[in-house]
XYZ file of C-alpha atoms in Angstrom:
448
model
C -10.477 9.374 -36.789
C -7.646 10.664 -39.048
C -7.226 14.452 -39.246
C -8.074 14.716 -42.973
C -11.167 12.527 -42.653
C -12.404 14.327 -39.539
C -12.023 17.753 -41.122
C -13.626 16.630 -44.384
C -16.626 15.274 -42.466
C -16.759 18.484 -40.417
C -16.795 20.676 -43.535
C -19.552 18.589 -45.103
C -21.757 19.038 -42.030
C -20.880 22.734 -41.781
C -22.011 23.423 -45.358
C -25.561 22.595 -44.357
C -25.520 25.032 -41.442
C -24.109 28.245 -42.928
C -24.390 30.087 -46.231
C -22.105 29.258 -49.131
C -20.663 32.792 -48.982
C -19.748 32.409 -45.305
C -18.334 28.957 -45.948
C -16.120 30.114 -48.816
C -14.993 33.213 -46.902
C -14.112 31.612 -43.573
C -13.656 27.854 -44.013
C -12.700 27.025 -47.594
C -8.918 27.200 -47.015
C -8.770 25.803 -43.490
C -7.329 22.471 -42.439
C -6.902 20.430 -39.286
C -3.215 20.219 -38.359
C -3.193 18.382 -35.034
C -5.584 16.424 -32.858
C -4.964 15.050 -29.375
C -7.151 14.088 -26.412
C -7.874 17.691 -25.460
C -7.205 20.034 -28.363
C -7.599 20.583 -32.102
C -5.165 22.878 -33.913
C -6.734 24.425 -37.028
C -4.762 26.289 -39.695
C -6.446 29.362 -41.203
C -5.293 31.660 -44.036
C -4.998 35.027 -42.286
C -4.752 36.536 -38.815
C -8.214 38.104 -39.055
C -9.618 34.591 -39.687
C -8.300 33.537 -36.275
C -10.157 36.250 -34.409
C -13.377 35.953 -36.400
C -13.609 32.163 -36.121
C -12.803 32.268 -32.421
C -15.384 34.992 -31.727
C -18.162 33.905 -34.108
C -17.919 30.221 -34.960
C -16.196 28.612 -31.964
C -19.370 27.138 -30.464
C -20.644 25.855 -33.802
C -17.320 24.195 -34.630
C -17.284 22.626 -31.162
C -20.852 21.381 -31.563
C -20.160 19.703 -34.917
C -16.842 18.173 -33.843
C -18.438 16.840 -30.653
C -21.199 15.273 -32.698
C -18.711 13.574 -34.995
C -16.254 12.349 -32.364
C -18.233 12.124 -29.132
C -15.594 14.345 -27.505
C -15.271 18.047 -26.735
C -11.993 19.748 -27.598
C -10.266 23.047 -26.971
C -9.817 24.799 -30.311
C -6.696 26.681 -31.390
C -6.469 28.657 -34.635
C -3.084 29.407 -36.202
C -1.850 30.888 -39.482
C 0.709 29.352 -41.839
C 3.512 31.651 -40.655
C 3.072 30.334 -37.120
C 3.187 26.746 -38.388
C 6.438 27.398 -40.226
C 7.944 29.118 -37.208
C 6.955 26.255 -34.907
C 8.440 23.655 -37.268
C 11.656 25.685 -37.461
C 11.809 25.929 -33.681
C 11.303 22.159 -33.261
C 14.047 21.395 -35.760
C 16.414 23.696 -33.878
C 15.502 22.051 -30.573
C 16.275 18.604 -31.969
C 19.507 19.854 -33.517
C 20.577 21.472 -30.251
C 19.623 18.532 -28.021
C 22.160 18.510 -25.248
C 23.558 15.019 -25.076
C 25.760 15.872 -22.111
C 24.412 13.876 -19.200
C 22.954 15.804 -16.261
C 22.007 13.923 -13.112
C 19.633 16.724 -11.933
C 20.786 16.175 -8.341
C 20.673 18.963 -5.765
C 23.988 18.865 -3.846
C 22.362 20.542 -0.820
C 20.451 17.377 0.055
C 22.685 14.825 1.778
C 22.393 12.181 4.474
C 24.491 14.403 6.732
C 21.856 17.161 6.902
C 18.797 14.890 7.007
C 17.327 15.179 10.506
C 16.366 11.731 11.814
C 13.482 10.856 14.131
C 11.124 7.979 14.757
C 8.859 9.012 11.893
C 11.569 8.713 9.232
C 14.257 6.447 10.723
C 13.266 3.297 8.802
C 13.147 5.171 5.494
C 16.520 6.800 6.155
C 18.142 3.482 7.082
C 16.810 1.828 3.907
C 17.985 4.784 1.803
C 21.541 4.524 3.181
C 21.602 0.758 2.517
C 20.544 1.299 -1.099
C 23.081 4.107 -1.581
C 25.866 1.852 -0.329
C 24.876 -1.124 -2.514
C 22.840 0.148 -5.492
C 21.179 -2.616 -7.481
C 21.995 -5.282 -4.907
C 19.504 -4.641 -2.122
C 15.920 -3.346 -1.907
C 15.220 -2.939 -5.598
C 13.080 -1.033 -6.192
C 13.036 1.144 -3.076
C 9.589 2.745 -2.819
C 9.296 5.722 -0.417
C 5.868 7.143 0.317
C 4.400 9.796 2.577
C 2.592 13.133 2.310
C 4.237 16.135 0.692
C 6.951 17.992 2.599
C 8.187 15.164 4.853
C 11.606 14.577 3.283
C 11.089 12.050 0.489
C 12.802 14.238 -2.089
C 15.639 15.012 0.345
C 16.302 11.283 0.794
C 16.221 10.638 -2.941
C 18.793 13.336 -3.654
C 20.872 12.090 -0.723
C 20.970 8.597 -2.268
C 21.974 10.020 -5.632
C 24.648 12.312 -4.215
C 26.145 9.477 -2.136
C 26.331 7.150 -5.137
C 27.924 9.839 -7.327
C 30.522 10.721 -4.711
C 31.479 7.127 -3.956
C 31.383 5.444 -7.381
C 31.499 6.021 -11.126
C 27.846 5.057 -11.579
C 25.491 7.184 -13.670
C 22.617 8.592 -11.611
C 19.488 10.329 -12.897
C 16.858 12.113 -10.806
C 13.586 13.208 -12.439
C 10.046 13.927 -11.355
C 7.285 11.955 -13.046
C 6.123 15.244 -14.580
C 9.518 15.644 -16.243
C 9.369 12.061 -17.495
C 5.906 12.710 -18.972
C 7.022 16.007 -20.542
C 10.113 14.315 -22.016
C 8.043 11.495 -23.462
C 5.332 13.769 -24.901
C 7.844 16.314 -26.180
C 9.968 13.714 -27.922
C 6.922 12.055 -29.503
C 5.690 15.377 -30.873
C 9.010 16.002 -32.572
C 10.154 12.642 -33.724
C 7.509 10.573 -35.450
C 10.083 9.160 -37.895
C 13.235 10.551 -36.316
C 14.684 7.466 -34.673
C 17.799 9.311 -33.505
C 15.686 11.260 -31.037
C 13.828 8.102 -29.968
C 17.179 6.529 -29.244
C 18.210 9.617 -27.268
C 15.164 9.262 -25.020
C 15.808 5.567 -24.393
C 19.497 6.133 -23.767
C 18.736 8.889 -21.263
C 16.496 6.707 -19.134
C 17.860 3.199 -19.703
C 21.614 3.631 -20.033
C 22.037 4.560 -16.355
C 22.871 2.784 -13.110
C 20.477 4.519 -10.720
C 17.077 6.019 -11.591
C 15.302 8.166 -9.016
C 11.771 9.146 -10.022
C 9.815 11.463 -7.752
C 6.023 11.743 -7.334
C 5.175 8.685 -9.421
C 1.444 9.207 -8.707
C 1.270 11.811 -11.487
C 1.909 9.078 -14.033
C -1.652 7.942 -13.347
C -3.372 9.943 -16.078
C -0.781 9.280 -18.788
C -1.467 5.804 -20.183
C 1.102 5.821 -22.997
C 3.755 7.187 -20.652
C 2.931 4.417 -18.174
C 3.676 1.872 -20.899
C 7.010 3.530 -21.649
C 7.924 3.634 -17.968
C 6.969 -0.040 -17.651
C 9.523 -0.945 -20.333
C 12.122 1.378 -18.805
C 11.575 -0.245 -15.402
C 11.965 -3.750 -16.846
C 15.145 -2.847 -18.725
C 16.783 -1.373 -15.629
C 15.576 -4.083 -13.246
C 16.694 -6.914 -15.516
C 20.143 -5.294 -15.684
C 20.366 -5.027 -11.866
C 20.211 -1.244 -11.990
C 18.806 0.514 -8.931
C 15.367 2.127 -9.056
C 14.104 4.479 -6.324
C 10.525 5.736 -6.487
C 8.607 8.198 -4.330
C 4.905 8.858 -4.026
C 2.362 10.498 -1.748
C 0.666 7.116 -1.306
C 1.540 3.417 -1.162
C 1.682 1.208 -4.281
C -1.675 -0.371 -3.353
C -3.303 3.072 -3.326
C -2.038 4.121 -6.768
C -5.335 3.090 -8.362
C -4.769 5.048 -11.583
C -1.577 3.159 -12.356
C -1.631 -0.124 -14.230
C -1.620 -3.232 -12.029
C 1.563 -4.487 -13.679
C 3.390 -1.338 -12.514
C 2.002 -1.512 -8.973
C 3.067 -5.154 -8.801
C 6.619 -4.257 -9.747
C 6.749 -1.462 -7.203
C 6.120 -4.116 -4.531
C 9.025 -6.316 -5.673
C 11.525 -4.501 -3.476
C 11.087 -2.617 -0.197
C 8.301 -0.155 0.570
C 8.933 2.375 3.351
C 6.823 5.255 4.569
C 7.585 8.582 6.219
C 5.172 9.998 8.780
C 4.677 13.621 9.849
C 7.343 14.557 12.418
C 6.367 14.467 16.090
C 6.972 17.422 18.405
C 10.482 16.302 19.355
C 11.571 15.867 15.743
C 10.012 19.182 14.728
C 12.128 20.913 17.389
C 15.248 19.131 16.112
C 14.481 20.147 12.534
C 13.957 23.783 13.536
C 17.254 23.932 15.412
C 19.069 22.277 12.512
C 17.575 24.709 9.987
C 18.566 27.692 12.159
C 22.204 26.643 12.524
C 24.625 29.184 11.123
C 22.139 32.016 10.721
C 23.354 35.311 12.151
C 20.320 35.816 14.398
C 19.992 32.166 15.489
C 21.597 32.970 18.851
C 18.771 35.450 19.562
C 16.055 32.791 19.316
C 14.744 31.580 22.679
C 13.768 27.943 23.307
C 10.164 28.982 23.835
C 10.054 30.208 20.223
C 11.235 26.809 18.958
C 8.495 25.101 20.954
C 5.869 27.619 19.817
C 6.630 26.998 16.125
C 6.921 23.223 16.618
C 3.546 23.161 18.362
C 1.727 25.181 15.719
C 3.383 23.943 12.512
C 2.437 20.281 12.478
C 1.899 19.724 8.774
C 5.328 19.129 7.312
C 8.935 20.285 7.117
C 8.162 22.966 4.536
C 5.749 24.570 6.971
C 8.540 24.725 9.540
C 10.965 26.195 7.000
C 8.418 28.810 6.016
C 7.984 29.867 9.633
C 11.753 30.261 10.056
C 12.025 32.326 6.881
C 9.219 34.635 7.981
C 10.626 34.959 11.495
C 14.076 35.916 10.209
C 12.655 38.367 7.680
C 10.670 40.087 10.437
C 13.780 40.154 12.650
C 15.822 41.744 9.842
C 13.275 44.559 9.606
C 12.629 45.106 13.322
C 16.158 44.456 14.658
C 15.198 42.964 18.072
C 17.717 42.361 20.855
C 16.184 38.927 21.335
C 13.588 36.806 19.563
C 11.227 35.802 22.343
C 7.732 34.352 22.335
C 5.932 37.701 22.037
C 8.087 38.665 19.077
C 7.478 35.292 17.365
C 3.703 35.481 17.883
C 3.634 38.918 16.263
C 5.935 37.895 13.425
C 3.938 34.761 12.595
C 0.408 35.952 13.318
C -0.592 35.899 9.638
C 1.252 32.648 8.963
C 0.451 30.106 11.624
C -2.992 28.584 11.289
C -4.213 31.043 8.654
C -2.121 30.641 5.526
C -3.927 29.354 2.438
C -0.531 28.603 0.942
C 0.099 26.037 3.669
C -3.334 24.444 3.985
C -3.977 24.414 0.269
C -3.621 21.677 -2.300
C -5.294 20.943 -5.600
C -7.769 18.450 -4.119
C -8.942 20.962 -1.489
C -9.434 23.622 -4.140
C -11.388 21.237 -6.366
C -13.653 20.292 -3.459
C -14.210 23.942 -2.476
C -15.045 24.911 -6.063
C -17.339 21.908 -6.506
C -19.180 22.716 -3.263
C -19.553 26.404 -4.132
C -20.853 25.850 -7.672
C -22.910 22.744 -6.764
C -21.096 20.432 -9.160
C -18.821 17.406 -8.609
C -15.058 17.027 -8.692
C -15.563 14.545 -11.536
C -17.267 17.369 -13.476
C -14.150 19.520 -13.034
C -11.971 16.719 -14.400
C -14.328 15.846 -17.256
C -14.299 16.987 -20.883
C -17.620 18.817 -20.452
C -17.579 22.339 -21.923
C -20.984 23.660 -20.855
C -20.665 26.978 -19.042
C -21.784 25.738 -15.619
C -18.806 23.319 -15.665
C -16.110 25.035 -17.756
C -16.232 28.354 -15.878
C -15.823 26.828 -12.375
C -13.014 24.697 -13.847
C -11.240 27.864 -14.996
C -11.677 29.460 -11.569
C -10.288 26.311 -9.947
C -7.248 26.286 -12.262
C -6.653 29.957 -11.472
C -6.778 29.313 -7.720
C -4.413 26.346 -8.053
C -1.963 28.486 -10.005
C -2.187 31.459 -7.631
C -2.312 29.750 -4.231
C -0.167 26.629 -4.549
C 3.379 25.922 -5.626
C 2.245 23.233 -8.062
C 3.475 23.376 -11.668
C 1.220 24.129 -14.624
C 1.812 20.575 -15.859
C 0.607 19.074 -12.561
C -2.462 21.336 -12.474
C -3.350 20.236 -16.014
C -2.949 16.568 -15.097
C -5.239 16.976 -12.084
C -7.966 18.506 -14.280
C -8.468 15.643 -16.705
C -5.001 15.578 -18.278
C -5.300 19.032 -19.876
C -2.214 20.588 -21.406
C -0.372 23.614 -20.079
C -1.840 26.012 -22.664
C -5.357 25.245 -21.398
C -4.307 26.037 -17.824
C -2.595 29.262 -18.900
C -5.664 30.310 -20.892
C -7.893 29.757 -17.845
C -5.550 31.738 -15.573
C -5.281 34.617 -18.051
C -9.050 34.738 -18.522
C -9.814 34.871 -14.789
C -7.004 37.377 -14.167
C -8.469 39.745 -16.754
C -11.991 39.288 -15.466
C -10.935 40.076 -11.900
C -9.879 43.533 -13.067
C -13.486 44.475 -13.871
C -15.685 41.996 -12.009
C -16.134 42.862 -8.338
C -18.549 39.997 -7.803
C -15.938 37.473 -8.932
C -13.446 38.985 -6.481
C -15.905 38.378 -3.631
C -16.564 34.818 -4.812
C -12.865 33.944 -4.923
C -12.268 35.443 -1.474
C -15.204 33.452 -0.119
C -13.820 30.238 -1.625
C -10.374 30.972 -0.176
C -11.888 31.462 3.264
C -13.808 28.201 2.917
C -10.553 26.391 2.147
C -8.655 27.885 5.090
C -11.471 27.372 7.565
């Protein structure tokens, strides 16, 4: 439904539910500025209108809009000055668009410092082959495996090798960045074809595209369509495409079949969690060059390798904590007893290691006796929306995931919704002791 028609219908229904004085005072000069899948932006005359409508009429507005559209939306009230300022800001952003190409590659990640073992040898060999002959072999190259096993390292290594050994243009992006680019451009451009062309040139006028964590494209249907066309353009021009994911193409159920089919056109390789031998090799490699590395006994390497089985990031975190503890305590040697003491709150107990968004959603759903689907739904009733806000808060506080990713995992909500939830729970924790106990209990449930 068009914005003007929706708001006109809303006002007609509203007139029958409130007095004419209230209507003229609070709603006569309002209008609907924007409407998307999750939010309505409503312009009001004055700042005091914002607060009053939010405090007094929010539920009624939501009820009427839901009845008219069949959907529930987050509501945002803004005044004309804010609209003007936002339009000015967007114009400046378009004017200042940096057309200088940036590959986004991290020079620290190379083939030389990628530690090879049986769990990643096939993926590493395929990555080297692609880097040496981009666009001519294994196109696309699809690398999958759980988080923290080296997929991103290999992708950057491919990009860095190509840049150093040719004049080819290389671009590395995460799927979240691709989505944000696409949404951001579409919000600004509508009829500005120069900016549309900029977007297409950025992603299609390149020789090698590396796109990380493609699974997050699953909840963005329009962006999937754009990526489909980008993929076709690059593939038909014999440009190299490298894709990573936490699951295989067959398991990307939220992606369109036509995309999954194309992902299978080339070579699919997986990376497994490192075995004990490889974990020891990784630890020794990560410790090289550190001033206290010579103090670390072999038994410490084996202790960490035995207890940090999840991924490479877990190993790196253990090293960082061990070295920090050594810097404070100044030991003559770092033996097993020292390591056990240094890592006692890290190994086997850390919510930051065992946590991910899915685990938090399950823990919240179990605690509040709802379903994960409820958390991802558009439902706004209190027994769903409040647990959803707690879940978003926990994801923000106890994982390293971005606000964009958290929003995507909760029914494709935008970043402002996630920030609002986090701010609300943060403020409530200052005065609500019961909520503090609940969150601690949920954290313990996740860890245990």
